[in-house]
Amino acid sequence: MSSNQDTGRLPRRLREELERDHAPVRPLRPPWQRATVVAVWFVGILLAAPTLLGLRPDAETLGMAWLWGPPLVQVLFGLVLVTLALREAVPGQSLPSPWIGALAILAVGTQLASALGTYLVSHGVTPPPGASFLDGSACARSEALLGLPALVVTLWLAVRAYPVRPVHAGLLGGLGAGLFADGVQHLQCGVSGLHHVLVWHLGGMLICALIGAATGWVLERVRAARMARP
Amino acid sequence: MDDVPGDESALTELMERYQGGDTRAFEELYAILAPQLGRYLRSLARDAALADDLLQETFLQLHRARQSYTPPRPVRPWAYAIARHVFLMSRRSRTRRARHETTAVVDLPDAPVPPEVASLGDRDQVRRALAQVSDDHREALVLHHILGLSFREVGRVLGITEGAAKVRAHRGIVTMRRILGHEGASGS
């Protein structure tokens, strides 16, 4: 063992780093408080969506409960996932990996339950023949556009906390943002067909999750490369 | 359990002063945490020189991530989680550099010895037995039995449940007892 550790004296490199930057820092707020930034985006978009994007054509058939119920559940659960992503990003606060797996399954299950329930109440509109790909890709794009800003903010907040498992934090954040985006999409997309919803809506949500996890993976690689530098 | 200096409330107070820009507090933290983190890193790295390098890198990362500590949470799980991350990052880059090289290190130089099995053999025997325990089990065993973290804290450092932490540490101790029992029997 080096003498530095025995005596508690700071090694030279560490002392230099400390002298370069010893500015006071403010401790991070708890994850639920930091998640309010994302919550504002979630609630704002959810409330503005009917005006900006319009409501789905079968809104009356669905009724208030099935029109607003699934999006509210998805937005709230999405917010829980974002909060957990921010908690996961704090060193020493890691969630057990099986819990993260269970949360991912639960998020997909919530989306599936919402899709199935809505389909049972109203089959919605059927896209004209040959237009299903265009309609579907428009939905996936719209979900990505709604979810990505929330994901970017979540990842920025997570990185500020020094995540020791950035892939896990990114995955949770991506699932949360994707679930939220799918909830908003439910308000305006009138196609309830399970093929459309399971491929394009679930696909959009999973793309958000993948982007989150992939960003975490890249961050891990960059950090490993920086540490390897002499 | 070995003597672990620096109670949590004192560490929390030091962290708060350090976050407030008091460099003297960082030096005091270093004096308290360096030996404990050094033990942990030696048990992970199985190489004293590498562990010393990792210890320095860990403190650099602790310094850069100092805003991520939220008082009055315990300081040790936060610090151990960063140390573990530094070790994993270092292992990743070393693996990439020497893709097909394997270092068959079967010893744990200067590794701490869990008191539960210390009486079953001399220090070298116990260290050799500890080196034979699987990485997962050894990590939980070292964090709880040697470094004094609660199983809940061990779970949060390793990203596993409290129950899984207990099981891993227990299996580590059982493995060590079995190895030391065999060694003792063959020795006698």
Short mmCIF file of C-alpha atoms in Angstrom, two decimals:
data_model
loop_
_atom_site.label_atom_id
_atom_site.label_comp_id
_atom_site.label_asym_id
_atom_site.label_seq_id
_atom_site.Cartn_x
_atom_site.Cartn_y
_atom_site.Cartn_z
CA MET A 1 0.00 0.00 0.00
CA SER A 2 1.23 3.48 -0.71
CA SER A 3 2.28 5.72 2.13
CA ASN A 4 -0.40 8.18 1.08
CA GLN A 5 -3.10 5.84 2.28
CA ASP A 6 -1.36 5.05 5.53
CA THR A 7 -0.91 8.65 6.50
CA GLY A 8 -4.04 10.04 4.91
CA ARG A 9 -1.96 12.57 2.90
CA LEU A 10 -3.49 13.47 -0.44
CA PRO A 11 -1.67 12.15 -3.51
CA ARG A 12 -0.25 14.87 -5.76
CA ARG A 13 -2.72 14.34 -8.64
CA LEU A 14 -5.64 14.50 -6.27
CA ARG A 15 -4.34 17.64 -4.58
CA GLU A 16 -3.87 19.33 -7.97
CA GLU A 17 -7.42 18.46 -8.99
CA LEU A 18 -8.70 19.79 -5.68
CA GLU A 19 -6.75 23.03 -6.06
CA ARG A 20 -8.04 23.46 -9.60
CA ASP A 21 -11.66 23.11 -8.57
CA HIS A 22 -12.81 23.38 -5.00
CA ALA A 23 -15.83 25.57 -5.66
CA PRO A 24 -18.80 24.96 -3.37
CA VAL A 25 -21.49 22.79 -4.89
CA ARG A 26 -25.14 22.49 -4.06
CA PRO A 27 -26.21 18.93 -3.27
CA LEU A 28 -28.65 17.48 -5.74
CA ARG A 29 -32.30 17.66 -4.78
CA PRO A 30 -34.16 14.39 -4.24
CA PRO A 31 -35.14 12.57 -7.47
CA TRP A 32 -38.85 13.38 -7.13
CA GLN A 33 -38.05 17.09 -6.98
CA ARG A 34 -35.75 16.94 -9.99
CA ALA A 35 -38.40 15.00 -11.89
CA THR A 36 -40.78 17.96 -11.66
CA VAL A 37 -39.00 19.51 -14.66
CA VAL A 38 -40.08 16.51 -16.72
CA ALA A 39 -43.50 16.48 -15.04
CA VAL A 40 -44.15 20.02 -16.28
CA TRP A 41 -43.43 18.89 -19.86
CA PHE A 42 -45.62 15.79 -19.43
CA VAL A 43 -48.62 17.66 -18.02
CA GLY A 44 -48.22 20.61 -20.38
CA ILE A 45 -48.19 18.41 -23.49
CA LEU A 46 -51.02 16.24 -22.20
CA LEU A 47 -53.24 19.26 -21.65
CA ALA A 48 -52.22 21.01 -24.86
CA ALA A 49 -52.50 17.90 -27.06
CA PRO A 50 -56.26 18.11 -27.73
CA THR A 51 -55.85 21.72 -28.93
CA LEU A 52 -52.59 21.28 -30.81
CA LEU A 53 -53.09 17.83 -32.27
CA GLY A 54 -56.86 17.35 -32.09
CA LEU A 55 -58.77 14.51 -30.50
CA ARG A 56 -59.19 11.08 -32.09
CA PRO A 57 -62.30 10.67 -34.31
CA ASP A 58 -63.89 8.05 -32.02
CA ALA A 59 -63.54 10.20 -28.89
CA GLU A 60 -67.29 10.21 -28.28
CA THR A 61 -67.57 6.42 -28.60
CA LEU A 62 -64.74 5.97 -26.12
CA GLY A 63 -66.21 8.37 -23.56
CA MET A 64 -64.24 10.36 -21.00
CA ALA A 65 -63.00 7.32 -19.06
CA TRP A 66 -61.42 5.48 -21.99
CA LEU A 67 -60.28 8.64 -23.75
CA TRP A 68 -58.47 10.18 -20.76
CA GLY A 69 -57.99 7.22 -18.42
CA PRO A 70 -55.20 5.35 -20.26
CA PRO A 71 -53.18 8.52 -21.01
CA LEU A 72 -53.40 9.64 -17.38
CA VAL A 73 -52.26 6.23 -16.12
CA GLN A 74 -49.44 6.14 -18.67
CA VAL A 75 -48.28 9.67 -17.90
CA LEU A 76 -48.28 9.02 -14.16
CA PHE A 77 -46.43 5.72 -14.54
CA GLY A 78 -44.05 7.38 -16.99
CA LEU A 79 -43.31 10.00 -14.35
CA VAL A 80 -42.65 7.28 -11.77
CA LEU A 81 -40.18 5.66 -14.18
CA VAL A 82 -38.40 8.98 -14.78
CA THR A 83 -38.16 9.55 -11.01
CA LEU A 84 -36.72 6.05 -10.57
CA ALA A 85 -34.26 6.72 -13.40
CA LEU A 86 -33.06 9.81 -11.53
CA ARG A 87 -32.78 7.81 -8.33
CA GLU A 88 -30.87 5.07 -10.14
CA ALA A 89 -28.46 7.77 -11.32
CA VAL A 90 -27.35 8.60 -7.76
CA PRO A 91 -24.36 6.50 -6.62
CA GLY A 92 -25.31 4.11 -3.82
CA GLN A 93 -29.02 4.29 -4.66
CA SER A 94 -29.07 1.59 -7.34
CA LEU A 95 -32.31 -0.28 -7.79
CA PRO A 96 -32.09 -4.08 -7.79
CA SER A 97 -31.71 -5.28 -11.38
CA PRO A 98 -34.74 -7.64 -11.14
CA TRP A 99 -36.87 -4.64 -10.17
CA ILE A 100 -35.73 -2.80 -13.28
CA GLY A 101 -36.69 -5.83 -15.39
CA ALA A 102 -40.08 -5.99 -13.66
CA LEU A 103 -40.66 -2.26 -14.23
CA ALA A 104 -39.84 -2.65 -17.93
CA ILE A 105 -42.34 -5.52 -18.21
CA LEU A 106 -44.92 -3.50 -16.28
CA ALA A 107 -44.44 -0.49 -18.59
CA VAL A 108 -44.97 -2.64 -21.69
CA GLY A 109 -47.92 -4.33 -19.93
CA THR A 110 -49.50 -0.93 -19.18
CA GLN A 111 -49.24 0.04 -22.84
CA LEU A 112 -50.69 -3.32 -23.94
CA ALA A 113 -53.56 -3.12 -21.44
CA SER A 114 -54.36 0.40 -22.61
CA ALA A 115 -54.33 -0.73 -26.26
CA LEU A 116 -56.44 -3.82 -25.63
CA GLY A 117 -58.98 -2.01 -23.43
CA THR A 118 -59.38 0.77 -25.97
CA TYR A 119 -59.81 -1.72 -28.81
CA LEU A 120 -62.54 -3.56 -26.92
CA VAL A 121 -64.49 -0.33 -26.41
CA SER A 122 -63.97 1.08 -29.93
CA HIS A 123 -62.30 -0.45 -32.99
CA GLY A 124 -61.59 3.13 -34.11
CA VAL A 125 -60.94 3.98 -37.73
CA THR A 126 -59.37 1.64 -40.25
CA PRO A 127 -56.63 3.12 -42.41
CA PRO A 128 -57.30 2.87 -46.16
CA PRO A 129 -55.59 -0.05 -47.90
CA GLY A 130 -51.94 0.67 -48.55
CA ALA A 131 -51.83 3.54 -46.05
CA SER A 132 -51.15 1.48 -42.94
CA PHE A 133 -47.37 1.89 -43.24
CA LEU A 134 -47.62 5.65 -43.73
CA ASP A 135 -50.08 6.01 -40.84
CA GLY A 136 -47.99 3.78 -38.64
CA SER A 137 -44.69 5.51 -39.32
CA ALA A 138 -46.37 8.88 -38.71
CA CYS A 139 -47.49 7.62 -35.29
CA ALA A 140 -44.02 6.29 -34.41
CA ARG A 141 -42.47 9.60 -35.53
CA SER A 142 -44.97 11.59 -33.52
CA GLU A 143 -44.26 9.48 -30.42
CA ALA A 144 -40.55 9.96 -30.86
CA LEU A 145 -40.99 13.75 -31.21
CA LEU A 146 -43.13 13.88 -28.06
CA GLY A 147 -40.90 11.55 -26.05
CA LEU A 148 -37.41 12.67 -27.07
CA PRO A 149 -37.41 16.11 -25.39
CA ALA A 150 -38.51 14.49 -22.13
CA LEU A 151 -35.84 11.82 -22.58
CA VAL A 152 -33.14 14.40 -23.28
CA VAL A 153 -34.03 16.33 -20.11
CA THR A 154 -34.17 13.10 -18.09
CA LEU A 155 -30.77 11.99 -19.36
CA TRP A 156 -29.27 15.41 -18.66
CA LEU A 157 -30.59 15.30 -15.09
CA ALA A 158 -29.33 11.74 -14.71
CA VAL A 159 -25.84 12.52 -16.00
CA ARG A 160 -25.54 15.44 -13.56
CA ALA A 161 -26.00 12.93 -10.74
CA TYR A 162 -23.13 10.66 -11.87
CA PRO A 163 -24.93 7.40 -12.73
CA VAL A 164 -22.81 4.35 -11.99
CA ARG A 165 -25.11 2.20 -14.14
CA PRO A 166 -26.02 4.63 -16.94
CA VAL A 167 -27.58 1.92 -19.13
CA HIS A 168 -30.11 1.11 -16.39
CA ALA A 169 -30.86 4.79 -15.77
CA GLY A 170 -31.18 5.45 -19.52
CA LEU A 171 -33.48 2.48 -19.99
CA LEU A 172 -35.80 3.59 -17.19
CA GLY A 173 -35.82 7.18 -18.44
CA GLY A 174 -36.49 6.03 -22.00
CA LEU A 175 -39.36 3.79 -20.93
CA GLY A 176 -40.87 6.65 -18.92
CA ALA A 177 -40.61 9.10 -21.81
CA GLY A 178 -41.93 6.51 -24.27
CA LEU A 179 -44.87 5.58 -22.07
CA PHE A 180 -45.77 9.25 -21.71
CA ALA A 181 -45.53 9.81 -25.49
CA ASP A 182 -47.73 6.79 -26.14
CA GLY A 183 -50.32 8.13 -23.70
CA VAL A 184 -50.48 11.43 -25.58
CA GLN A 185 -50.63 9.58 -28.90
CA HIS A 186 -53.64 7.64 -27.59
CA LEU A 187 -55.54 10.94 -27.42
CA GLN A 188 -55.14 11.75 -31.09
CA CYS A 189 -54.57 8.53 -33.04
CA GLY A 190 -57.91 7.04 -34.05
CA VAL A 191 -56.52 3.70 -35.23
CA SER A 192 -57.24 1.19 -32.48
CA GLY A 193 -56.37 -1.91 -34.53
CA LEU A 194 -54.05 -4.06 -32.43
CA HIS A 195 -51.62 -4.60 -35.30
CA HIS A 196 -51.15 -0.83 -35.67
CA VAL A 197 -50.91 -0.15 -31.94
CA LEU A 198 -48.61 -3.06 -31.12
CA VAL A 199 -46.22 -2.41 -33.99
CA TRP A 200 -46.08 1.38 -34.24
CA HIS A 201 -47.13 2.68 -30.82
CA LEU A 202 -45.32 0.04 -28.78
CA GLY A 203 -42.47 0.32 -31.27
CA GLY A 204 -42.22 4.09 -30.66
CA MET A 205 -42.10 3.51 -26.93
CA LEU A 206 -39.44 0.83 -27.22
CA ILE A 207 -37.36 3.06 -29.50
CA CYS A 208 -37.34 5.70 -26.74
CA ALA A 209 -36.21 3.02 -24.25
CA LEU A 210 -33.50 1.85 -26.63
CA ILE A 211 -32.25 5.39 -27.21
CA GLY A 212 -32.07 5.90 -23.44
CA ALA A 213 -30.17 2.66 -22.87
CA ALA A 214 -27.86 3.27 -25.84
CA THR A 215 -27.03 6.77 -24.59
CA GLY A 216 -26.15 5.23 -21.21
CA TRP A 217 -23.95 2.67 -22.94
CA VAL A 218 -22.11 5.40 -24.86
CA LEU A 219 -21.64 7.41 -21.65
CA GLU A 220 -20.18 4.34 -19.95
CA ARG A 221 -17.73 3.82 -22.84
CA VAL A 222 -16.68 7.47 -22.87
CA ARG A 223 -16.14 7.46 -19.12
CA ALA A 224 -14.10 4.22 -19.28
CA ALA A 225 -11.95 5.69 -22.06
CA ARG A 226 -11.38 8.90 -20.05
CA MET A 227 -10.37 6.95 -16.97
CA ALA A 228 -7.97 4.83 -19.01
CA ARG A 229 -6.08 7.95 -20.11
CA PRO A 230 -2.81 8.37 -18.21
CA MET B 1 -16.01 -7.02 11.88
CA ASP B 2 -12.81 -5.01 11.63
CA ASP B 3 -12.75 -1.65 13.30
CA VAL B 4 -14.27 0.88 10.91
CA PRO B 5 -13.31 4.42 11.92
CA GLY B 6 -15.47 7.45 11.34
CA ASP B 7 -19.12 7.17 12.31
CA GLU B 8 -21.71 8.09 9.73
CA SER B 9 -22.79 11.37 11.31
CA ALA B 10 -19.20 12.60 11.33
CA LEU B 11 -18.78 11.56 7.70
CA THR B 12 -22.01 13.32 6.76
CA GLU B 13 -20.83 16.49 8.44
CA LEU B 14 -17.49 16.29 6.64
CA MET B 15 -19.26 15.77 3.31
CA GLU B 16 -21.44 18.82 3.91
CA ARG B 17 -18.38 20.93 4.69
CA TYR B 18 -16.60 19.54 1.64
CA GLN B 19 -19.58 20.34 -0.58
CA GLY B 20 -19.45 23.84 0.87
CA GLY B 21 -15.91 24.25 -0.51
CA ASP B 22 -13.85 23.31 2.58
CA THR B 23 -10.81 21.45 1.20
CA ARG B 24 -9.66 20.57 4.70
CA ALA B 25 -12.85 18.49 5.03
CA PHE B 26 -11.88 16.58 1.91
CA GLU B 27 -8.50 15.75 3.43
CA GLU B 28 -10.23 14.46 6.57
CA LEU B 29 -12.61 12.42 4.44
CA TYR B 30 -9.65 11.02 2.57
CA ALA B 31 -7.95 10.03 5.80
CA ILE B 32 -11.05 8.15 6.96
CA LEU B 33 -12.30 6.66 3.71
CA ALA B 34 -9.04 5.82 1.90
CA PRO B 35 -8.15 2.78 4.03
CA GLN B 36 -11.68 1.37 3.76
CA LEU B 37 -12.02 2.01 0.04
CA GLY B 38 -8.50 0.64 -0.43
CA ARG B 39 -9.51 -2.63 1.23
CA TYR B 40 -12.59 -2.87 -0.92
CA LEU B 41 -10.68 -2.15 -4.12
CA ARG B 42 -7.98 -4.69 -3.21
CA SER B 43 -10.63 -7.34 -2.75
CA LEU B 44 -12.04 -6.46 -6.18
CA ALA B 45 -8.82 -5.94 -8.11
CA ARG B 46 -6.70 -8.67 -6.44
CA ASP B 47 -3.67 -6.55 -7.16
CA ALA B 48 -2.31 -4.11 -4.61
CA ALA B 49 -0.64 -1.76 -7.12
CA LEU B 50 -3.71 -1.63 -9.32
CA ALA B 51 -5.91 -1.08 -6.26
CA ASP B 52 -3.77 1.92 -5.26
CA ASP B 53 -4.24 3.44 -8.74
CA LEU B 54 -7.95 2.76 -8.59
CA LEU B 55 -8.13 4.36 -5.16
CA GLN B 56 -6.69 7.58 -6.49
CA GLU B 57 -9.05 7.49 -9.47
CA THR B 58 -11.95 6.81 -7.10
CA PHE B 59 -11.20 9.96 -5.11
CA LEU B 60 -10.91 11.96 -8.33
CA GLN B 61 -14.33 10.71 -9.33
CA LEU B 62 -15.70 11.33 -5.81
CA HIS B 63 -14.50 14.90 -6.13
CA ARG B 64 -16.09 15.37 -9.55
CA ALA B 65 -19.34 13.75 -8.39
CA ARG B 66 -19.45 15.49 -5.00
CA GLN B 67 -22.74 17.25 -5.81
CA SER B 68 -24.44 13.85 -6.19
CA TYR B 69 -24.16 13.12 -2.47
CA THR B 70 -27.37 14.13 -0.71
CA PRO B 71 -27.10 14.77 3.03
CA PRO B 72 -27.99 13.18 5.39
CA ARG B 73 -27.79 9.89 3.49
CA PRO B 74 -24.96 7.57 4.52
CA VAL B 75 -21.67 8.49 2.86
CA ARG B 76 -20.15 5.02 2.64
CA PRO B 77 -22.63 3.40 0.18
CA TRP B 78 -22.22 6.46 -2.07
CA ALA B 79 -18.43 6.21 -1.94
CA TYR B 80 -18.34 2.41 -2.39
CA ALA B 81 -20.69 2.64 -5.39
CA ILE B 82 -18.30 5.08 -7.07
CA ALA B 83 -15.30 2.91 -6.18
CA ARG B 84 -17.01 -0.13 -7.69
CA HIS B 85 -17.84 1.84 -10.82
CA VAL B 86 -14.21 2.94 -11.16
CA PHE B 87 -13.11 -0.69 -10.81
CA LEU B 88 -15.61 -1.89 -13.43
CA MET B 89 -14.58 0.86 -15.87
CA SER B 90 -10.95 0.01 -15.34
CA ARG B 91 -11.62 -3.69 -15.85
CA ARG B 92 -13.47 -2.92 -19.06
CA SER B 93 -10.63 -0.87 -20.53
CA ARG B 94 -8.04 -3.42 -19.40
CA THR B 95 -10.05 -6.23 -20.96
CA ARG B 96 -10.22 -4.30 -24.20
CA ARG B 97 -6.48 -3.69 -24.15
CA ALA B 98 -5.55 -7.30 -23.44
CA ARG B 99 -8.46 -9.09 -25.05
CA HIS B 100 -6.98 -12.56 -24.98
CA GLU B 101 -4.72 -12.22 -22.01
CA THR B 102 -5.95 -13.75 -18.82
CA THR B 103 -4.28 -13.10 -15.53
CA ALA B 104 -4.72 -16.16 -13.39
CA VAL B 105 -4.31 -14.43 -10.08
CA VAL B 106 -5.30 -16.84 -7.35
CA ASP B 107 -4.22 -14.76 -4.40
CA LEU B 108 -5.52 -11.65 -2.69
CA PRO B 109 -2.49 -9.73 -1.47
CA ASP B 110 -3.18 -7.74 1.69
CA ALA B 111 -6.83 -8.68 1.47
CA PRO B 112 -8.83 -8.17 4.65
CA VAL B 113 -10.02 -11.26 6.42
CA PRO B 114 -13.64 -11.79 7.52
CA PRO B 115 -13.74 -12.33 11.31
CA GLU B 116 -16.35 -15.10 10.90
CA VAL B 117 -13.72 -17.38 9.37
CA ALA B 118 -10.51 -15.87 10.73
CA SER B 119 -10.19 -18.59 13.36
CA LEU B 120 -10.43 -21.42 10.81
CA GLY B 121 -6.90 -21.03 9.55
CA ASP B 122 -3.91 -18.75 9.46
CA ARG B 123 -4.20 -15.42 7.63
CA ASP B 124 -2.68 -16.71 4.41
CA GLN B 125 -5.00 -19.70 4.30
CA VAL B 126 -8.01 -17.46 4.86
CA ARG B 127 -6.86 -15.06 2.14
CA ARG B 128 -6.37 -17.92 -0.30
CA ALA B 129 -9.84 -19.20 0.55
CA LEU B 130 -11.29 -15.71 0.04
CA ALA B 131 -9.64 -15.58 -3.39
CA GLN B 132 -11.47 -18.76 -4.35
CA VAL B 133 -14.90 -17.38 -3.51
CA SER B 134 -16.78 -16.22 -6.63
CA ASP B 135 -16.59 -12.48 -7.37
CA ASP B 136 -20.29 -11.87 -6.64
CA HIS B 137 -20.22 -13.64 -3.30
CA ARG B 138 -16.89 -12.16 -2.25
CA GLU B 139 -18.03 -8.61 -2.96
CA ALA B 140 -21.13 -8.93 -0.78
CA LEU B 141 -19.10 -10.71 1.91
CA VAL B 142 -16.40 -8.03 1.98
CA LEU B 143 -18.86 -5.13 2.01
CA HIS B 144 -20.90 -6.55 4.88
CA HIS B 145 -18.58 -8.66 7.02
CA ILE B 146 -15.41 -6.60 6.65
CA LEU B 147 -16.44 -3.07 5.76
CA GLY B 148 -19.53 -2.98 7.90
CA LEU B 149 -22.25 -1.98 5.44
CA SER B 150 -25.77 -3.14 6.22
CA PHE B 151 -27.27 -5.64 3.77
CA ARG B 152 -29.61 -2.92 2.56
CA GLU B 153 -26.65 -0.69 1.76
CA VAL B 154 -24.80 -3.62 0.14
CA GLY B 155 -27.85 -4.14 -2.08
CA ARG B 156 -27.87 -0.50 -3.11
CA VAL B 157 -24.17 -0.53 -3.94
CA LEU B 158 -24.40 -3.75 -5.98
CA GLY B 159 -27.84 -3.16 -7.51
CA ILE B 160 -29.41 -6.23 -5.93
CA THR B 161 -32.10 -6.77 -3.32
CA GLU B 162 -31.32 -6.87 0.38
CA GLY B 163 -32.23 -10.57 0.39
CA ALA B 164 -29.89 -11.32 -2.50
CA ALA B 165 -27.08 -9.49 -0.67
CA LYS B 166 -27.65 -11.67 2.40
CA VAL B 167 -27.66 -14.84 0.32
CA ARG B 168 -24.46 -13.88 -1.53
CA ALA B 169 -22.57 -12.99 1.65
CA HIS B 170 -23.79 -16.16 3.38
CA ARG B 171 -22.77 -18.35 0.44
CA GLY B 172 -19.37 -16.68 0.43
CA ILE B 173 -18.86 -17.52 4.10
CA VAL B 174 -20.09 -21.10 3.55
CA THR B 175 -17.67 -21.51 0.63
CA MET B 176 -14.78 -20.20 2.72
CA ARG B 177 -15.66 -22.51 5.61
CA ARG B 178 -15.79 -25.46 3.23
CA ILE B 179 -12.42 -24.59 1.65
CA LEU B 180 -10.79 -23.96 5.02
CA GLY B 181 -12.30 -27.17 6.39
CA HIS B 182 -10.77 -29.12 3.52
CA GLU B 183 -7.45 -27.32 3.86
CA GLY B 184 -7.45 -27.92 7.59
CA ALA B 185 -8.28 -31.60 7.09
CA SER B 186 -5.56 -32.06 4.45
CA GLY B 187 -3.09 -30.13 6.61
CA SER B 188 -3.72 -32.24 9.67
#
